[in-house]
C-alpha angles and dihedrals in degrees: 000000000000135000136223107244092207100057103011094238112156119220134196113213090245091055093047092048093062095053116109111266092247090053091049090050091053094048100042097082090052098053118118143165113278092232112032103019090236112159113276132199131204117229128191138139145147092290099027128077114230111270144152127235126190142195095232121211121236110283096020109168092218094064101034109100125357114287090017092136089065092046091050094048091047089054089052092054097257095121109036112202096022108128119218128198088241094065 
């Protein structure tokens, strides 16, 4: 997932992939990591599934320990019932 730093809208790669090309072009410069706001890029192609990649900032919660993306999303309410070691 990534977010638009201008309006805060969060995107899954699948949602972003179905936007019109001109809408993708407008949104691309505004994509960022959900946690640290590091710049993000959208990648997709004929042999590549849609995905986001980011240049994470130091201390980003999404790259801290292994599986931290799931821990972060659970803490944001994306995975109700998932227990984290921080609870």
